Amino acid sequence: MKDIPEIAVKPVLHHVTLKTTRLDEMIAWYETVVGCTPNFKFDGGSWTTNDAANHRIAFLQTPAIQDDPDKLKHAGMHHTAFEFPTLKDLLDNFHRLAEGGILPHICLDHGLTMSFYYADPDGNSVELQSDNFGDWAKSTEFMRTSEDFAREPIGVEVDPPQISAALAAGATVAEVLDRSRKGEFLPTTPGDVRLPV
């Protein structure tokens, strides 16, 4: 695509639309997990949002849509992501969801973000994250220049209750993040990154 001139105005991602066979269950899950509520719903779909945008997550449903039992083996999108302002907010949400039986399939400290991945009712992965630097410019610089990130770009598995316990015991967020990258908060059971190997 080298013959196409560089884009003059860069658009921002506005929404994601998912095909589903379980519309009501998907609406309820996204409302519970990320606070998206419907601005419009009909038999064939719904447009939901968790901010001032007219929609952020949309759903389409037709009788011809079928579940794919081999979804994880096929090319396509791996996950969508939502960002919390702070690690505390991310952990508070983790505990809220866990109390309701919604648990992540894997939790990772990517170095630039702390990320907890959940599977929605259709099996799509949804990342809930907080920026480890609290500043996109700093986390971008880390991604571009860190030898640590280059060595382990997927990150280190973490156990959110252990992180919460460390913070409750008086550790600072900076101390927790340093300890996390050193593998001090590993889960007892490894998570599932949901990629075929």
Coordinates of N, CA and C in Angstrom, one line a residue:
M1 N 0.8 -1.2 0.0 CA 0.0 0.0 0.0 C 0.9 1.3 0.0
K2 N 2.1 1.1 -0.5 CA 3.0 2.3 -0.5 C 2.6 3.4 -1.4
D3 N 1.7 3.1 -2.4 CA 1.3 4.1 -3.3 C 0.1 5.0 -2.7
I4 N -0.4 4.7 -1.6 CA -1.5 5.4 -1.0 C -0.9 6.5 -0.1
P5 N -1.3 7.8 -0.3 CA -0.7 8.9 0.6 C -1.0 8.6 2.1
E6 N -0.2 9.1 3.0 CA -0.4 9.0 4.4 C -1.7 9.6 4.8
I7 N -2.4 9.0 5.8 CA -3.7 9.5 6.2 C -3.5 10.9 6.8
A8 N -4.4 11.9 6.5 CA -4.3 13.2 7.0 C -4.9 13.4 8.4
V9 N -6.1 12.8 8.6 CA -6.8 12.9 9.8 C -7.0 11.5 10.3
K10 N -6.4 11.2 11.5 CA -6.5 9.8 12.0 C -7.8 9.6 12.8
P11 N -8.7 8.7 12.4 CA -9.9 8.4 13.1 C -9.6 7.7 14.4
V12 N -10.5 7.8 15.4 CA -10.4 7.0 16.6 C -11.4 5.8 16.6
L13 N -11.0 4.8 17.2 CA -11.9 3.6 17.3 C -13.2 4.0 18.0
H14 N -14.3 3.8 17.4 CA -15.6 4.2 18.0 C -16.4 3.1 18.7
H15 N -16.5 2.0 17.9 CA -17.3 0.8 18.5 C -16.8 -0.5 17.9
V16 N -17.3 -1.5 18.5 CA -17.1 -2.9 18.0 C -18.5 -3.5 17.9
T17 N -18.7 -4.3 16.8 CA -20.0 -4.9 16.6 C -19.7 -6.4 16.6
L18 N -20.5 -7.2 17.4 CA -20.3 -8.6 17.5 C -21.5 -9.3 17.0
K19 N -21.3 -10.4 16.2 CA -22.4 -11.3 15.9 C -22.7 -12.2 17.0
T20 N -23.9 -12.5 17.3 CA -24.2 -13.4 18.4 C -25.4 -14.3 18.2
T21 N -25.5 -15.4 18.9 CA -26.7 -16.2 18.9 C -27.4 -16.1 20.2
R22 N -26.9 -15.3 21.1 CA -27.5 -15.1 22.5 C -27.6 -13.6 22.8
L23 N -28.4 -12.9 22.2 CA -28.4 -11.4 22.3 C -28.7 -11.0 23.7
D24 N -29.7 -11.4 24.4 CA -30.0 -11.0 25.7 C -28.9 -11.3 26.7
E25 N -28.3 -12.5 26.6 CA -27.2 -12.8 27.5 C -26.0 -11.9 27.3
M26 N -25.7 -11.6 26.0 CA -24.6 -10.8 25.7 C -24.8 -9.3 26.3
I27 N -26.0 -8.8 26.1 CA -26.3 -7.5 26.6 C -26.1 -7.5 28.1
A28 N -26.7 -8.5 28.8 CA -26.6 -8.5 30.3 C -25.1 -8.6 30.7
W29 N -24.3 -9.4 30.0 CA -22.9 -9.6 30.4 C -22.1 -8.3 30.3
Y30 N -22.3 -7.7 29.1 CA -21.5 -6.4 28.9 C -22.0 -5.3 29.9
E31 N -23.3 -5.3 30.2 CA -23.7 -4.4 31.2 C -23.1 -4.6 32.6
T32 N -23.0 -5.9 33.0 CA -22.4 -6.3 34.2 C -20.9 -6.0 34.3
V33 N -20.2 -6.4 33.2 CA -18.8 -6.3 33.2 C -18.2 -4.9 33.0
V34 N -18.7 -4.2 32.0 CA -18.2 -2.9 31.6 C -19.2 -1.8 31.7
G35 N -20.4 -2.0 32.1 CA -21.4 -1.0 32.3 C -22.0 -0.5 31.0
C36 N -22.0 -1.3 29.9 CA -22.7 -0.9 28.7 C -24.2 -1.2 28.8
T37 N -25.0 -0.1 28.5 CA -26.4 -0.3 28.6 C -27.0 0.0 27.2
P38 N -28.1 -0.6 26.8 CA -28.6 -0.4 25.5 C -29.2 1.0 25.3
N39 N -28.8 1.6 24.2 CA -29.4 2.9 23.7 C -30.6 2.5 22.7
F40 N -30.5 1.3 22.2 CA -31.5 0.8 21.2 C -31.4 -0.7 21.2
K41 N -32.6 -1.4 21.1 CA -32.6 -2.8 21.0 C -33.8 -3.2 20.2
F42 N -33.6 -4.2 19.3 CA -34.6 -4.8 18.5 C -34.3 -6.3 18.4
D43 N -35.2 -7.1 17.8 CA -35.0 -8.5 17.7 C -33.6 -8.9 17.0
G44 N -33.2 -8.0 16.1 CA -32.0 -8.3 15.3 C -30.7 -7.7 15.9
G45 N -30.8 -7.1 17.1 CA -29.5 -6.6 17.7 C -29.8 -5.5 18.7
S46 N -28.6 -4.9 19.1 CA -28.7 -3.8 20.1 C -27.4 -3.0 20.0
W47 N -27.6 -1.7 20.3 CA -26.4 -0.8 20.4 C -26.3 -0.3 21.8
T48 N -25.1 -0.6 22.4 CA -24.9 -0.3 23.8 C -23.8 0.6 24.0
T49 N -23.8 1.3 25.2 CA -22.6 2.2 25.4 C -22.4 2.4 26.9
N50 N -21.2 2.8 27.3 CA -20.9 3.0 28.7 C -20.4 4.4 28.9
D51 N -20.6 5.3 27.9 CA -20.2 6.7 28.0 C -21.1 7.5 27.1
A52 N -20.7 8.7 26.7 CA -21.5 9.6 26.0 C -21.7 9.2 24.5
A53 N -20.9 8.3 24.0 CA -21.1 7.9 22.6 C -22.4 7.2 22.4
N54 N -22.9 7.3 21.1 CA -24.2 6.7 20.9 C -24.2 5.1 21.0
H55 N -23.0 4.5 20.7 CA -22.8 3.1 21.0 C -21.3 2.8 21.0
R56 N -20.9 1.8 21.8 CA -19.5 1.4 21.9 C -19.4 -0.1 21.5
I57 N -20.4 -0.9 22.0 CA -20.5 -2.3 21.7 C -21.9 -2.6 21.1
A58 N -21.9 -3.1 19.9 CA -23.1 -3.4 19.2 C -23.2 -4.9 19.0
F59 N -24.4 -5.4 18.9 CA -24.7 -6.8 18.7 C -25.6 -7.0 17.6
L60 N -25.4 -8.0 16.7 CA -26.3 -8.3 15.6 C -26.6 -9.8 15.8
Q61 N -27.9 -10.1 15.6 CA -28.4 -11.5 15.7 C -29.4 -11.8 14.6
T62 N -29.1 -12.9 13.8 CA -30.0 -13.4 12.8 C -30.2 -14.9 13.0
P63 N -31.2 -15.5 12.5 CA -31.4 -16.9 12.6 C -30.3 -17.7 11.9
A64 N -29.6 -17.1 10.9 CA -28.5 -17.8 10.2 C -27.2 -17.8 10.9
I65 N -27.0 -17.0 11.9 CA -25.7 -17.0 12.7 C -25.6 -18.3 13.5
Q66 N -24.5 -18.9 13.4 CA -24.2 -20.2 14.2 C -23.0 -20.0 15.0
D67 N -23.0 -20.7 16.2 CA -21.8 -20.7 17.0 C -20.7 -21.5 16.3
D68 N -19.5 -21.2 16.6 CA -18.3 -21.8 16.0 C -17.6 -22.6 17.0
P69 N -17.7 -23.9 17.1 CA -17.0 -24.7 18.2 C -15.5 -24.6 18.0
D70 N -15.0 -24.3 16.9 CA -13.5 -24.1 16.7 C -13.0 -22.7 16.6
K71 N -13.8 -21.8 17.2 CA -13.5 -20.4 17.1 C -12.1 -20.0 17.5
L72 N -11.5 -20.6 18.5 CA -10.2 -20.3 19.0 C -9.1 -20.7 18.0
K73 N -9.4 -21.6 17.1 CA -8.4 -22.0 16.1 C -8.4 -21.2 14.8
H74 N -9.4 -20.4 14.6 CA -9.6 -19.6 13.4 C -9.0 -18.2 13.5
A75 N -8.5 -17.7 12.4 CA -8.0 -16.3 12.3 C -9.2 -15.4 12.7
G76 N -8.9 -14.3 13.3 CA -9.9 -13.3 13.7 C -9.4 -12.5 14.9
M77 N -10.3 -11.7 15.4 CA -9.9 -10.9 16.5 C -9.7 -11.7 17.8
H78 N -8.7 -11.4 18.5 CA -8.4 -12.1 19.8 C -9.2 -11.5 20.9
H79 N -9.2 -10.2 21.1 CA -9.9 -9.6 22.2 C -10.2 -8.1 21.9
T80 N -11.1 -7.6 22.7 CA -11.3 -6.1 22.8 C -10.9 -5.7 24.2
A81 N -10.6 -4.4 24.4 CA -10.1 -4.0 25.7 C -10.7 -2.8 26.2
F82 N -10.9 -2.7 27.5 CA -11.4 -1.5 28.2 C -10.4 -1.1 29.3
E83 N -10.2 0.2 29.5 CA -9.2 0.6 30.4 C -9.8 1.3 31.6
F84 N -9.4 0.9 32.8 CA -9.8 1.6 34.0 C -8.7 2.7 34.3
P85 N -9.1 3.7 35.0 CA -8.2 4.8 35.3 C -7.0 4.4 36.2
T86 N -7.2 3.5 37.2 CA -6.2 3.1 38.1 C -6.2 1.6 38.3
L87 N -5.1 1.1 38.9 CA -5.0 -0.3 39.3 C -6.1 -0.6 40.4
K88 N -6.3 0.3 41.3 CA -7.3 0.1 42.3 C -8.7 -0.1 41.7
D89 N -9.0 0.7 40.7 CA -10.3 0.6 40.0 C -10.4 -0.8 39.4
L90 N -9.3 -1.2 38.7 CA -9.3 -2.6 38.1 C -9.5 -3.7 39.1
L91 N -8.8 -3.6 40.2 CA -8.9 -4.6 41.2 C -10.3 -4.6 41.9
D92 N -10.8 -3.4 42.1 CA -12.2 -3.3 42.7 C -13.2 -4.0 41.8
N93 N -13.0 -3.8 40.5 CA -14.0 -4.4 39.5 C -13.7 -5.9 39.5
F94 N -12.5 -6.4 39.6 CA -12.2 -7.8 39.6 C -13.0 -8.5 40.8
H95 N -12.9 -7.9 42.0 CA -13.5 -8.5 43.1 C -15.0 -8.4 43.0
R96 N -15.6 -7.3 42.4 CA -17.0 -7.2 42.2 C -17.5 -8.3 41.3
L97 N -16.8 -8.5 40.2 CA -17.2 -9.6 39.2 C -17.0 -11.0 39.9
A98 N -15.9 -11.2 40.6 CA -15.6 -12.5 41.2 C -16.7 -12.9 42.2
E99 N -17.2 -11.9 42.9 CA -18.3 -12.2 43.9 C -19.5 -12.7 43.1
G100 N -19.7 -12.3 41.9 CA -20.8 -12.7 41.1 C -20.5 -13.9 40.2
G101 N -19.3 -14.5 40.4 CA -19.0 -15.7 39.6 C -18.4 -15.5 38.3
I102 N -18.0 -14.2 38.0 CA -17.4 -13.9 36.7 C -15.9 -13.8 36.9
L103 N -15.1 -14.8 36.4 CA -13.7 -14.8 36.7 C -12.9 -14.7 35.4
P104 N -11.7 -14.2 35.4 CA -10.9 -14.1 34.2 C -10.3 -15.4 33.8
H105 N -10.1 -15.6 32.5 CA -9.4 -16.8 32.0 C -7.9 -16.7 32.1
I106 N -7.4 -15.5 32.2 CA -6.0 -15.2 32.5 C -5.8 -13.8 32.9
C107 N -4.8 -13.6 33.8 CA -4.4 -12.2 34.3 C -3.0 -12.0 34.0
L108 N -2.6 -10.9 33.4 CA -1.2 -10.7 33.0 C -0.8 -9.3 33.3
D109 N 0.5 -9.2 33.8 CA 1.1 -7.9 33.9 C 2.0 -7.8 32.6
H110 N 1.5 -7.0 31.7 CA 2.2 -6.9 30.4 C 3.4 -5.9 30.5
G111 N 3.6 -5.3 31.7 CA 4.7 -4.3 31.8 C 4.1 -2.9 31.6
L112 N 3.4 -2.7 30.5 CA 2.8 -1.4 30.2 C 1.4 -1.4 30.8
T113 N 0.7 -2.5 31.0 CA -0.6 -2.6 31.6 C -0.7 -3.8 32.5
M114 N -1.6 -3.7 33.4 CA -2.1 -4.8 34.2 C -3.4 -5.2 33.5
S115 N -3.5 -6.5 33.1 CA -4.6 -6.9 32.2 C -5.3 -8.2 32.7
F116 N -6.6 -8.1 32.9 CA -7.4 -9.3 33.3 C -8.3 -9.6 32.1
Y117 N -8.2 -10.8 31.6 CA -9.0 -11.2 30.4 C -10.2 -12.1 30.8
Y118 N -11.3 -11.8 30.3 CA -12.6 -12.5 30.5 C -13.1 -13.1 29.2
A119 N -13.9 -14.1 29.3 CA -14.6 -14.6 28.1 C -16.1 -14.3 28.3
D120 N -16.6 -13.6 27.2 CA -18.1 -13.3 27.2 C -18.9 -14.5 26.9
P121 N -20.2 -14.4 27.0 CA -21.0 -15.6 26.7 C -20.8 -16.3 25.4
D122 N -20.3 -15.6 24.4 CA -20.0 -16.2 23.1 C -18.6 -16.7 23.0
G123 N -17.8 -16.5 24.0 CA -16.4 -16.9 24.0 C -15.4 -15.9 23.5
N124 N -15.9 -14.7 23.3 CA -14.9 -13.6 22.9 C -14.2 -13.1 24.1
S125 N -12.9 -12.9 23.9 CA -12.1 -12.4 25.1 C -12.3 -10.9 25.2
V126 N -12.4 -10.4 26.5 CA -12.5 -9.0 26.8 C -11.4 -8.7 27.8
E127 N -10.5 -7.8 27.5 CA -9.5 -7.4 28.4 C -9.9 -6.2 29.2
L128 N -9.8 -6.3 30.5 CA -10.0 -5.1 31.4 C -8.6 -4.8 31.9
Q129 N -8.2 -3.5 31.7 CA -6.8 -3.2 32.0 C -6.7 -1.8 32.7
S130 N -5.5 -1.6 33.3 CA -5.1 -0.3 33.8 C -3.7 -0.1 33.3
D131 N -3.4 1.2 33.0 CA -2.0 1.5 32.5 C -1.1 1.6 33.7
N132 N 0.0 0.8 33.6 CA 0.9 0.7 34.7 C 1.7 2.0 35.0
F133 N 1.7 2.9 34.0 CA 2.4 4.2 34.2 C 1.5 5.3 34.5
G134 N 0.2 5.1 34.3 CA -0.8 6.1 34.4 C -0.7 7.2 33.4
D135 N 0.0 6.9 32.3 CA 0.4 7.9 31.3 C 0.7 7.2 30.0
W136 N -0.1 7.4 29.0 CA 0.0 6.7 27.7 C 1.4 6.9 27.1
A137 N 1.9 8.2 27.2 CA 3.2 8.5 26.6 C 4.3 7.6 27.3
K138 N 4.2 7.5 28.6 CA 5.2 6.7 29.3 C 5.1 5.2 29.0
S139 N 3.9 4.7 28.9 CA 3.7 3.3 28.6 C 4.1 3.0 27.2
T140 N 3.9 3.9 26.3 CA 4.3 3.7 24.9 C 5.8 3.7 24.8
E141 N 6.5 4.6 25.5 CA 7.9 4.6 25.5 C 8.5 3.3 26.1
F142 N 7.8 2.8 27.2 CA 8.2 1.5 27.7 C 8.1 0.4 26.7
M143 N 7.0 0.4 25.9 CA 6.8 -0.6 24.9 C 7.9 -0.6 23.8
R144 N 8.2 0.6 23.4 CA 9.2 0.8 22.3 C 10.6 0.6 22.7
T145 N 11.0 0.8 24.0 CA 12.4 0.8 24.4 C 12.8 -0.2 25.4
S146 N 11.8 -0.8 26.1 CA 12.2 -1.7 27.3 C 12.7 -3.0 26.8
E147 N 13.9 -3.4 27.3 CA 14.4 -4.7 27.0 C 13.6 -5.8 27.7
D148 N 13.1 -5.5 28.9 CA 12.2 -6.4 29.6 C 10.9 -6.7 28.8
F149 N 10.3 -5.7 28.2 CA 9.1 -5.9 27.4 C 9.5 -6.7 26.1
A150 N 10.7 -6.4 25.5 CA 11.1 -7.1 24.3 C 11.3 -8.6 24.6
R151 N 11.8 -8.9 25.8 CA 12.1 -10.3 26.2 C 10.8 -11.0 26.5
E152 N 9.8 -10.3 27.1 CA 8.5 -11.0 27.5 C 7.3 -10.1 27.2
P153 N 7.0 -9.9 25.9 CA 5.9 -9.0 25.5 C 4.5 -9.4 26.0
I154 N 4.3 -10.7 26.1 CA 3.0 -11.2 26.6 C 2.9 -10.9 28.1
G155 N 4.0 -11.0 28.8 CA 3.9 -10.6 30.2 C 4.0 -11.8 31.2
V156 N 3.8 -11.4 32.5 CA 3.9 -12.4 33.6 C 2.5 -12.6 34.1
E157 N 2.1 -13.8 34.4 CA 0.8 -14.1 35.0 C 0.8 -13.6 36.4
V158 N -0.4 -13.1 36.8 CA -0.6 -12.6 38.1 C -1.9 -13.1 38.7
D159 N -2.0 -13.1 40.0 CA -3.2 -13.4 40.8 C -3.7 -12.2 41.4
P160 N -4.8 -11.6 41.0 CA -5.4 -10.4 41.5 C -5.6 -10.4 43.1
P161 N -6.1 -11.5 43.7 CA -6.2 -11.4 45.1 C -4.9 -11.2 45.9
Q162 N -3.8 -11.8 45.3 CA -2.5 -11.6 45.9 C -2.0 -10.1 45.8
I163 N -2.3 -9.5 44.7 CA -2.0 -8.1 44.5 C -2.8 -7.2 45.4
S164 N -4.1 -7.5 45.6 CA -4.9 -6.8 46.5 C -4.4 -6.9 47.9
A165 N -4.0 -8.1 48.3 CA -3.4 -8.4 49.6 C -2.2 -7.6 49.9
A166 N -1.3 -7.5 48.9 CA 0.0 -6.7 49.0 C -0.3 -5.3 49.2
L167 N -1.3 -4.7 48.4 CA -1.7 -3.3 48.6 C -2.3 -3.1 50.0
A168 N -3.1 -4.0 50.4 CA -3.8 -3.8 51.7 C -2.8 -3.9 52.8
A169 N -1.7 -4.6 52.6 CA -0.6 -4.7 53.6 C 0.3 -3.5 53.6
G170 N 0.1 -2.6 52.7 CA 0.8 -1.3 52.7 C 1.8 -1.1 51.6
A171 N 1.9 -2.1 50.7 CA 2.8 -1.9 49.5 C 2.2 -0.8 48.6
T172 N 3.1 0.0 48.0 CA 2.7 1.0 47.1 C 2.4 0.4 45.7
V173 N 1.7 1.1 44.9 CA 1.4 0.5 43.5 C 2.7 0.3 42.8
A174 N 3.7 1.2 42.9 CA 5.0 1.0 42.2 C 5.7 -0.2 42.7
E175 N 5.6 -0.5 44.1 CA 6.2 -1.7 44.6 C 5.5 -2.9 44.1
V176 N 4.2 -2.9 44.1 CA 3.5 -4.1 43.6 C 3.8 -4.3 42.1
L177 N 3.9 -3.3 41.3 CA 4.2 -3.5 39.9 C 5.6 -4.1 39.7
D178 N 6.5 -3.6 40.5 CA 7.9 -4.2 40.4 C 7.9 -5.6 40.8
R179 N 7.3 -5.9 41.9 CA 7.2 -7.3 42.4 C 6.4 -8.2 41.4
S180 N 5.4 -7.7 40.8 CA 4.6 -8.4 39.8 C 5.5 -8.9 38.6
R181 N 6.3 -8.0 38.1 CA 7.1 -8.3 36.9 C 8.2 -9.3 37.3
K182 N 8.5 -9.4 38.6 CA 9.5 -10.4 39.1 C 8.8 -11.8 39.4
G183 N 7.5 -11.9 39.1 CA 6.8 -13.2 39.3 C 6.4 -13.5 40.7
E184 N 6.2 -12.4 41.6 CA 5.9 -12.7 43.0 C 4.4 -12.9 43.2
F185 N 3.6 -12.7 42.2 CA 2.1 -12.9 42.4 C 1.5 -13.9 41.4
L186 N 2.3 -15.0 41.1 CA 1.9 -16.0 40.2 C 0.7 -16.7 40.7
P187 N -0.3 -17.1 39.9 CA -1.4 -17.8 40.3 C -1.1 -19.3 40.6
T188 N -1.8 -20.0 41.4 CA -1.6 -21.4 41.7 C -1.9 -22.3 40.5
T189 N -2.9 -21.8 39.7 CA -3.3 -22.5 38.5 C -3.0 -21.6 37.3
P190 N -2.2 -22.1 36.3 CA -2.0 -21.2 35.1 C -3.3 -20.9 34.4
G191 N -3.3 -19.6 33.8 CA -4.4 -19.2 33.1 C -4.4 -19.7 31.6
D192 N -5.4 -19.4 30.9 CA -5.5 -19.8 29.5 C -5.5 -18.6 28.6
V193 N -4.4 -18.4 27.8 CA -4.3 -17.3 26.9 C -5.2 -17.4 25.7
R194 N -5.8 -18.5 25.5 CA -6.8 -18.7 24.5 C -6.2 -18.5 23.1
L195 N -5.1 -19.1 22.9 CA -4.4 -19.2 21.6 C -4.0 -20.6 21.3
P196 N -4.3 -21.2 20.1 CA -3.8 -22.5 19.8 C -2.3 -22.5 19.7
V197 N -1.7 -23.6 20.1 CA -0.2 -23.7 20.1 C 0.2 -24.7 19.1

